Amino acid sequence: MKNRESKSTERSIDRQILELFRERSGFVSGAELSAILKVSRTAVWKHIKTLRSQGYGITARHSSGYRLVSAPDVLTPAAVTAGLTAKILGCRIICLPETGSTNSEAYRLAEEGAAEGTVIIADSQSKGKGRLGRSWLSPAGVNLYCSLILRPPILPVDAFKFTFLSAVAVARAIESSVSIPPLIKWPNDILLNGKKVAGLLNEMSAETERVNFVILGIGVNLNMRPEQFPGDLRYPATSLAIESGLEISRLSFVRNLLESLDSLYTDYLCNGYGPVRDEWVARCGMIGSRVSVSVASEQIEGVATGIDDSGALLVKTATGVISRVLAGDVEIL
Ligand code: BT5
């Protein structure tokens, strides 16, 4: 127990040092660091050495102190939380080098009582989950795979709203990384230049009248290369790097995403679902388009006219009948 506490104190000092470096762009003296962190100057030096061993470029100058010159694109709790202003999301961040599925891990932790706002991030997944038993390709070192635990005071019938909320958050985060506008495709895809760049998988635990928790599972292809995509994917797929030609910082992306999710979630708790719905509709690339929807063994073709209050897609067929589609796969024709 004591050992675990001292490890977490050590990590929190690492995080505070990174936060101080980010607040000041220049040098921070060893004396100042030791006064703020309430540790000896020798201890400060040890923490600087640890951060360097994790890939942080920190220069030391005798007369001026320490300065951060580069940070590795490695997802660690200290790096993700440094300077994060999110109020609810990210209260606890767990970064795993590999796991089966971040959703399964989050579900297990939520059942054990993990707090709302807990975030699980993995560098790679060996059993990344898509919908309906499909799998999500999750190679190491290039993308983002994360799951968040929320405990919203809602009825189970309202849980679908969280797929819409995370789609808007992912679209916002993509928009702040590249200059190509992302489009949302009902129910759980984000497209860039018409190709799938992110997928969402929300799961929940509920009783008849109460949601115990919701898991928001988010996978975003950030730096995946063309040769890493197999030829048999359901829809054309891509990554932010392929479309923009830029190397995307996973760290900046996940921080943007957590900030977006946090602000949308707090707004949802104060002002309800209306603003999320409006932004989702504005960002949805298929309203007014001809679509073909597979629902179980049935195929419905028509024009997507909108979504209803239960999140169902409304499709107007050639006969003028409006079909409500609650779940299915959509192809934009
Ligand atoms: C989804 O399912 O799009 C939901 C994906 C959610 C993944 C995240 S990662 C973090 C969290 N933990 C998990 O275990 N899951 C979530 P669906 O609409 O069913 O799409 C799955 C289909 O997309 C597959 O059958 C493939 O054809 C294709 N696919 C698989 N991996 C892909 C990738 N990385 N990029 C684009 N398409 C992919």
Short mmCIF file of C-alpha atoms and ligand atoms in Angstrom, two decimals:
data_model
loop_
_atom_site.label_atom_id
_atom_site.label_comp_id
_atom_site.label_asym_id
_atom_site.label_seq_id
_atom_site.Cartn_x
_atom_site.Cartn_y
_atom_site.Cartn_z
CA MET A 1 0.00 0.00 0.00
CA LYS A 2 2.76 2.38 1.08
CA ASN A 3 4.69 1.46 -2.03
CA ARG A 4 1.70 2.22 -4.24
CA GLU A 5 1.17 5.59 -2.52
CA SER A 6 4.78 6.60 -2.97
CA LYS A 7 4.68 5.58 -6.65
CA SER A 8 1.63 7.76 -7.21
CA THR A 9 3.28 10.70 -5.38
CA GLU A 10 6.33 10.29 -7.63
CA ARG A 11 4.06 10.34 -10.70
CA SER A 12 2.24 13.39 -9.44
CA ILE A 13 5.56 15.24 -9.05
CA ASP A 14 6.50 14.28 -12.63
CA ARG A 15 3.14 15.66 -13.73
CA GLN A 16 3.58 18.90 -11.80
CA ILE A 17 7.03 19.41 -13.32
CA LEU A 18 5.55 18.96 -16.82
CA GLU A 19 2.73 21.38 -15.97
CA LEU A 20 5.22 24.00 -14.80
CA PHE A 21 7.24 23.58 -17.98
CA ARG A 22 4.09 24.05 -20.05
CA GLU A 23 3.00 27.15 -18.12
CA ARG A 24 6.40 28.82 -18.61
CA SER A 25 7.91 28.46 -22.01
CA GLY A 26 11.43 29.25 -20.74
CA PHE A 27 13.72 27.96 -18.01
CA VAL A 28 12.55 27.10 -14.50
CA SER A 29 15.23 27.15 -11.84
CA GLY A 30 15.97 24.11 -9.68
CA ALA A 31 15.43 26.26 -6.55
CA GLU A 32 11.97 27.28 -7.73
CA LEU A 33 11.00 23.71 -8.66
CA SER A 34 12.12 22.45 -5.27
CA ALA A 35 10.18 25.23 -3.45
CA ILE A 36 6.96 24.67 -5.44
CA LEU A 37 7.10 20.87 -5.27
CA LYS A 38 8.31 20.85 -1.66
CA VAL A 39 11.09 18.37 -2.39
CA SER A 40 14.90 18.69 -2.25
CA ARG A 41 16.90 19.85 -5.28
CA THR A 42 18.40 16.37 -5.47
CA ALA A 43 14.87 14.96 -5.72
CA VAL A 44 14.07 17.46 -8.49
CA TRP A 45 17.14 16.25 -10.36
CA LYS A 46 16.01 12.61 -9.98
CA HIS A 47 12.57 13.46 -11.41
CA ILE A 48 14.19 15.27 -14.34
CA LYS A 49 16.25 12.12 -14.99
CA THR A 50 13.10 9.97 -14.89
CA LEU A 51 11.32 12.26 -17.34
CA ARG A 52 14.33 12.17 -19.66
CA SER A 53 14.31 8.38 -19.53
CA GLN A 54 10.68 8.54 -20.69
CA GLY A 55 11.79 10.49 -23.77
CA TYR A 56 11.29 14.10 -22.63
CA GLY A 57 13.99 16.41 -23.96
CA ILE A 58 14.96 18.62 -21.00
CA THR A 59 17.97 20.89 -21.15
CA ALA A 60 19.74 21.92 -17.97
CA ARG A 61 21.72 25.14 -17.64
CA HIS A 62 23.73 25.86 -14.53
CA SER A 63 22.70 29.53 -14.26
CA SER A 64 19.04 29.24 -15.33
CA GLY A 65 17.68 25.77 -14.45
CA TYR A 66 15.66 23.38 -16.61
CA ARG A 67 13.69 23.77 -19.80
CA LEU A 68 11.45 21.37 -21.72
CA VAL A 69 12.44 21.30 -25.40
CA SER A 70 10.56 18.24 -26.66
CA ALA A 71 8.02 15.71 -25.45
CA PRO A 72 7.59 12.14 -26.72
CA ASP A 73 4.28 11.14 -28.27
CA VAL A 74 3.76 8.55 -25.58
CA LEU A 75 0.46 8.29 -23.80
CA THR A 76 1.13 8.32 -20.06
CA PRO A 77 -1.22 9.60 -17.34
CA ALA A 78 1.23 12.39 -16.44
CA ALA A 79 1.53 13.58 -20.05
CA VAL A 80 -2.22 13.42 -20.74
CA THR A 81 -3.25 15.26 -17.58
CA ALA A 82 -0.56 17.98 -17.58
CA GLY A 83 -2.48 21.22 -18.13
CA LEU A 84 -5.76 19.42 -18.86
CA THR A 85 -8.62 21.73 -17.90
CA ALA A 86 -11.43 19.13 -18.18
CA LYS A 87 -13.52 19.11 -15.00
CA ILE A 88 -15.03 15.61 -14.99
CA LEU A 89 -13.22 13.58 -17.62
CA GLY A 90 -9.69 12.52 -16.84
CA CYS A 91 -10.04 12.57 -13.03
CA ARG A 92 -8.23 9.24 -13.33
CA ILE A 93 -6.32 8.15 -16.41
CA ILE A 94 -5.06 4.64 -16.96
CA CYS A 95 -2.67 4.03 -19.86
CA LEU A 96 -1.99 0.44 -20.84
CA PRO A 97 0.68 -0.71 -23.30
CA GLU A 98 -1.70 -3.42 -24.52
CA THR A 99 -5.09 -4.76 -23.58
CA GLY A 100 -7.82 -6.93 -25.10
CA SER A 101 -10.33 -4.10 -25.39
CA THR A 102 -10.39 -0.76 -23.54
CA ASN A 103 -14.20 -1.07 -23.42
CA SER A 104 -14.00 -4.41 -21.62
CA GLU A 105 -11.41 -3.02 -19.22
CA ALA A 106 -13.53 0.09 -18.55
CA TYR A 107 -16.64 -2.05 -18.03
CA ARG A 108 -14.83 -4.21 -15.49
CA LEU A 109 -13.50 -1.18 -13.60
CA ALA A 110 -16.91 0.53 -13.65
CA GLU A 111 -18.48 -2.60 -12.15
CA GLU A 112 -15.87 -2.41 -9.40
CA GLY A 113 -16.98 1.18 -8.70
CA ALA A 114 -14.50 3.30 -10.71
CA ALA A 115 -15.38 6.98 -10.59
CA GLU A 116 -17.17 8.89 -13.32
CA GLY A 117 -14.58 10.47 -15.59
CA THR A 118 -12.12 7.55 -15.45
CA VAL A 119 -10.39 7.13 -18.82
CA ILE A 120 -8.69 3.97 -20.10
CA ILE A 121 -6.27 4.36 -23.00
CA ALA A 122 -4.33 1.57 -24.68
CA ASP A 123 -1.41 1.73 -27.06
CA SER A 124 -2.77 -1.37 -28.80
CA GLN A 125 -5.71 -3.77 -28.48
CA SER A 126 -5.63 -7.48 -29.21
CA LYS A 127 -9.44 -7.83 -29.24
CA GLY A 128 -10.63 -4.34 -30.17
CA LYS A 129 -14.43 -4.48 -30.45
CA GLY A 130 -16.72 -3.06 -33.13
CA ARG A 131 -20.51 -3.38 -33.12
CA LEU A 132 -22.35 -6.69 -33.44
CA GLY A 133 -19.31 -8.81 -32.61
CA ARG A 134 -17.12 -7.21 -35.26
CA SER A 135 -13.52 -6.37 -34.51
CA TRP A 136 -11.60 -3.09 -34.51
CA LEU A 137 -8.11 -3.11 -35.94
CA SER A 138 -5.81 -1.67 -33.27
CA PRO A 139 -2.09 -1.67 -34.16
CA ALA A 140 0.39 -0.23 -31.64
CA GLY A 141 1.96 3.20 -31.60
CA VAL A 142 -0.14 4.93 -34.25
CA ASN A 143 -3.77 5.44 -33.21
CA LEU A 144 -6.00 6.27 -30.28
CA TYR A 145 -8.07 3.61 -28.50
CA CYS A 146 -9.85 4.85 -25.41
CA SER A 147 -12.89 4.24 -23.22
CA LEU A 148 -14.48 6.60 -20.73
CA ILE A 149 -16.71 5.85 -17.79
CA LEU A 150 -19.73 8.11 -17.25
CA ARG A 151 -22.46 7.80 -14.67
CA PRO A 152 -25.13 10.15 -16.02
CA PRO A 153 -28.44 10.53 -14.18
CA ILE A 154 -30.54 9.27 -17.10
CA LEU A 155 -33.02 6.57 -18.03
CA PRO A 156 -31.75 3.65 -20.16
CA VAL A 157 -33.83 4.87 -23.14
CA ASP A 158 -31.73 8.04 -23.24
CA ALA A 159 -28.36 6.28 -23.40
CA PHE A 160 -28.25 6.55 -27.23
CA LYS A 161 -27.66 10.30 -26.78
CA PHE A 162 -24.12 9.52 -25.69
CA THR A 163 -23.21 8.04 -29.07
CA PHE A 164 -24.27 11.36 -30.57
CA LEU A 165 -22.33 13.27 -27.91
CA SER A 166 -19.11 11.33 -28.51
CA ALA A 167 -19.48 11.66 -32.29
CA VAL A 168 -19.66 15.45 -31.94
CA ALA A 169 -16.65 15.45 -29.58
CA VAL A 170 -14.56 13.33 -31.97
CA ALA A 171 -15.54 15.58 -34.90
CA ARG A 172 -14.47 18.66 -32.92
CA ALA A 173 -11.13 17.06 -31.98
CA ILE A 174 -10.46 16.06 -35.61
CA GLU A 175 -11.30 19.57 -36.74
CA SER A 176 -8.75 21.05 -34.38
CA SER A 177 -6.01 18.73 -35.74
CA VAL A 178 -6.48 18.90 -39.52
CA SER A 179 -8.12 21.36 -41.88
CA ILE A 180 -10.39 18.78 -43.55
CA PRO A 181 -13.98 18.87 -42.25
CA PRO A 182 -15.00 15.54 -40.66
CA LEU A 183 -18.53 14.28 -41.26
CA ILE A 184 -20.62 12.14 -38.95
CA LYS A 185 -22.30 9.07 -40.41
CA TRP A 186 -25.19 7.58 -38.45
CA PRO A 187 -24.96 5.80 -36.13
CA ASN A 188 -21.33 5.63 -35.06
CA ASP A 189 -18.83 6.51 -37.77
CA ILE A 190 -16.76 9.60 -38.46
CA LEU A 191 -15.63 10.08 -42.05
CA LEU A 192 -12.82 12.11 -43.53
CA ASN A 193 -13.03 12.65 -47.29
CA GLY A 194 -15.78 10.00 -47.35
CA LYS A 195 -13.66 7.30 -45.61
CA LYS A 196 -14.03 5.93 -42.10
CA VAL A 197 -11.49 7.48 -39.76
CA ALA A 198 -13.12 6.76 -36.40
CA GLY A 199 -15.63 4.40 -34.85
CA LEU A 200 -17.61 4.58 -31.63
CA LEU A 201 -18.87 1.78 -29.46
CA ASN A 202 -20.94 2.70 -26.42
CA GLU A 203 -21.97 0.10 -23.88
CA MET A 204 -23.96 0.43 -20.69
CA SER A 205 -25.04 -1.27 -17.50
CA ALA A 206 -28.59 -0.43 -16.50
CA GLU A 207 -31.64 -1.42 -14.50
CA THR A 208 -35.18 -0.73 -15.72
CA GLU A 209 -35.29 2.81 -14.37
CA ARG A 210 -31.66 3.70 -13.97
CA VAL A 211 -28.35 3.69 -15.80
CA ASN A 212 -25.48 2.46 -13.63
CA PHE A 213 -22.82 3.58 -16.06
CA VAL A 214 -22.14 4.23 -19.72
CA ILE A 215 -18.85 3.35 -21.42
CA LEU A 216 -17.92 5.57 -24.35
CA GLY A 217 -15.52 3.60 -26.56
CA ILE A 218 -13.65 5.65 -29.15
CA GLY A 219 -11.17 4.49 -31.78
CA VAL A 220 -9.54 7.09 -34.05
CA ASN A 221 -7.05 6.29 -36.82
CA LEU A 222 -4.42 8.97 -36.38
CA ASN A 223 -1.11 7.91 -37.96
CA MET A 224 -2.05 4.53 -39.42
CA ARG A 225 -0.32 3.97 -42.77
CA PRO A 226 -2.01 2.67 -45.95
CA GLU A 227 -0.20 -0.71 -45.74
CA GLN A 228 -1.63 -1.24 -42.23
CA PHE A 229 -5.21 -1.45 -43.56
CA PRO A 230 -6.26 -4.89 -44.79
CA GLY A 231 -8.21 -4.99 -48.03
CA ASP A 232 -11.35 -6.57 -46.56
CA LEU A 233 -12.67 -3.74 -44.37
CA ARG A 234 -16.40 -3.11 -44.47
CA TYR A 235 -16.04 0.47 -45.71
CA PRO A 236 -13.13 2.44 -47.18
CA ALA A 237 -10.96 3.49 -44.24
CA THR A 238 -8.28 6.09 -43.66
CA SER A 239 -6.30 7.97 -41.02
CA LEU A 240 -5.84 11.66 -40.23
CA ALA A 241 -2.20 11.39 -41.35
CA ILE A 242 -3.08 9.80 -44.71
CA GLU A 243 -5.63 12.49 -45.52
CA SER A 244 -3.70 15.51 -44.23
CA GLY A 245 -0.09 14.48 -44.88
CA LEU A 246 0.69 15.52 -41.28
CA GLU A 247 2.08 13.46 -38.41
CA ILE A 248 -0.57 13.75 -35.70
CA SER A 249 0.42 14.03 -32.04
CA ARG A 250 -1.58 11.39 -30.19
CA LEU A 251 -1.07 13.31 -26.99
CA SER A 252 -2.49 16.60 -28.31
CA PHE A 253 -5.33 14.71 -29.95
CA VAL A 254 -6.40 12.86 -26.82
CA ARG A 255 -6.19 16.05 -24.76
CA ASN A 256 -8.38 17.90 -27.30
CA LEU A 257 -10.81 15.01 -27.29
CA LEU A 258 -11.09 14.92 -23.50
CA GLU A 259 -11.63 18.70 -23.38
CA SER A 260 -14.35 18.47 -26.06
CA LEU A 261 -16.08 15.54 -24.36
CA ASP A 262 -15.92 17.27 -21.00
CA SER A 263 -17.41 20.51 -22.25
CA LEU A 264 -20.17 18.69 -24.19
CA TYR A 265 -20.98 16.50 -21.18
CA THR A 266 -21.14 19.41 -18.69
CA ASP A 267 -23.26 21.34 -21.19
CA TYR A 268 -25.52 18.29 -21.54
CA LEU A 269 -25.95 18.03 -17.76
CA CYS A 270 -26.87 21.75 -17.52
CA ASN A 271 -28.80 22.39 -20.75
CA GLY A 272 -29.99 18.98 -21.91
CA TYR A 273 -29.60 17.17 -25.19
CA GLY A 274 -30.80 19.92 -27.60
CA PRO A 275 -27.40 21.54 -28.30
CA VAL A 276 -25.74 18.12 -28.88
CA ARG A 277 -28.52 17.09 -31.25
CA ASP A 278 -28.30 20.37 -33.21
CA GLU A 279 -24.53 20.11 -33.61
CA TRP A 280 -24.79 16.44 -34.56
CA VAL A 281 -27.33 17.26 -37.29
CA ALA A 282 -25.17 20.15 -38.56
CA ARG A 283 -22.14 17.84 -38.75
CA CYS A 284 -23.98 14.85 -40.20
CA GLY A 285 -22.91 14.29 -43.77
CA MET A 286 -25.90 12.24 -44.89
CA ILE A 287 -29.11 14.15 -44.17
CA GLY A 288 -30.69 14.77 -47.57
CA SER A 289 -28.55 12.07 -49.23
CA ARG A 290 -29.73 8.82 -50.81
CA VAL A 291 -28.80 5.93 -48.58
CA SER A 292 -29.07 2.20 -48.43
CA VAL A 293 -29.51 0.74 -44.95
CA SER A 294 -29.03 -2.91 -44.01
CA VAL A 295 -31.22 -3.86 -41.08
CA ALA A 296 -30.74 -7.55 -40.25
CA SER A 297 -31.51 -9.25 -43.57
CA GLU A 298 -33.58 -6.34 -44.91
CA GLN A 299 -32.33 -3.57 -47.19
CA ILE A 300 -34.01 -0.14 -47.15
CA GLU A 301 -33.24 2.45 -49.82
CA GLY A 302 -34.32 6.06 -49.74
CA VAL A 303 -33.41 9.58 -48.65
CA ALA A 304 -32.15 10.15 -45.09
CA THR A 305 -34.36 12.95 -43.80
CA GLY A 306 -33.16 13.25 -40.20
CA ILE A 307 -33.17 11.57 -36.80
CA ASP A 308 -36.08 11.33 -34.39
CA ASP A 309 -36.21 11.82 -30.63
CA SER A 310 -35.08 8.27 -29.96
CA GLY A 311 -32.00 8.56 -32.20
CA ALA A 312 -33.55 6.51 -35.01
CA LEU A 313 -32.58 7.38 -38.59
CA LEU A 314 -35.55 8.46 -40.71
CA VAL A 315 -35.44 7.20 -44.29
CA LYS A 316 -38.03 8.25 -46.86
CA THR A 317 -38.48 5.46 -49.41
CA ALA A 318 -39.61 5.80 -53.04
CA THR A 319 -43.21 5.13 -51.99
CA GLY A 320 -43.10 8.13 -49.63
CA VAL A 321 -43.17 5.99 -46.50
CA ILE A 322 -40.84 7.11 -43.70
CA SER A 323 -38.98 4.18 -42.13
CA ARG A 324 -37.53 4.53 -38.63
CA VAL A 325 -34.23 2.67 -38.45
CA LEU A 326 -33.08 1.99 -34.89
CA ALA A 327 -29.92 0.04 -35.74
CA GLY A 328 -28.20 -0.87 -38.95
CA ASP A 329 -25.36 -0.17 -41.37
CA VAL A 330 -25.68 2.71 -43.76
CA GLU A 331 -24.13 3.21 -47.15
CA ILE A 332 -24.32 6.69 -48.67
CA LEU A 333 -25.21 6.17 -52.34
C1 BT5 B 1 -17.20 0.53 -34.88
O1 BT5 B 1 -17.83 -0.65 -35.12
O2 BT5 B 1 -16.92 1.37 -35.68
C2 BT5 B 1 -16.83 0.73 -33.41
C3 BT5 B 1 -15.35 0.78 -33.19
C4 BT5 B 1 -15.00 1.15 -31.76
C5 BT5 B 1 -13.56 0.95 -31.49
C6 BT5 B 1 -13.16 1.47 -30.13
S1 BT5 B 1 -11.44 1.43 -29.88
C7 BT5 B 1 -11.62 1.78 -28.21
C8 BT5 B 1 -12.83 1.00 -27.74
N1 BT5 B 1 -12.47 -0.31 -27.29
C9 BT5 B 1 -12.97 -1.26 -28.09
O3 BT5 B 1 -12.78 -2.49 -27.94
N2 BT5 B 1 -13.71 -0.70 -29.06
C10 BT5 B 1 -13.75 0.74 -28.94
P1 BT5 B 1 -18.48 -1.05 -36.52
O4 BT5 B 1 -19.35 0.04 -37.04
O5 BT5 B 1 -19.08 -2.37 -36.30
O6 BT5 B 1 -17.25 -1.17 -37.48
C11 BT5 B 1 -16.39 -2.28 -37.43
C12 BT5 B 1 -15.93 -2.56 -38.85
O7 BT5 B 1 -15.05 -1.48 -39.25
C13 BT5 B 1 -15.10 -3.83 -38.95
O8 BT5 B 1 -15.89 -4.93 -39.25
C14 BT5 B 1 -14.10 -3.52 -40.07
O9 BT5 B 1 -14.67 -3.79 -41.35
C15 BT5 B 1 -13.93 -2.00 -39.97
N3 BT5 B 1 -12.72 -1.65 -39.21
C16 BT5 B 1 -12.07 -2.38 -38.29
N4 BT5 B 1 -11.02 -1.71 -37.79
C17 BT5 B 1 -11.01 -0.51 -38.42
C18 BT5 B 1 -10.18 0.64 -38.32
N5 BT5 B 1 -9.15 0.74 -37.46
N6 BT5 B 1 -10.48 1.68 -39.12
C19 BT5 B 1 -11.53 1.66 -39.98
N7 BT5 B 1 -12.34 0.60 -40.12
C20 BT5 B 1 -12.09 -0.47 -39.33
#
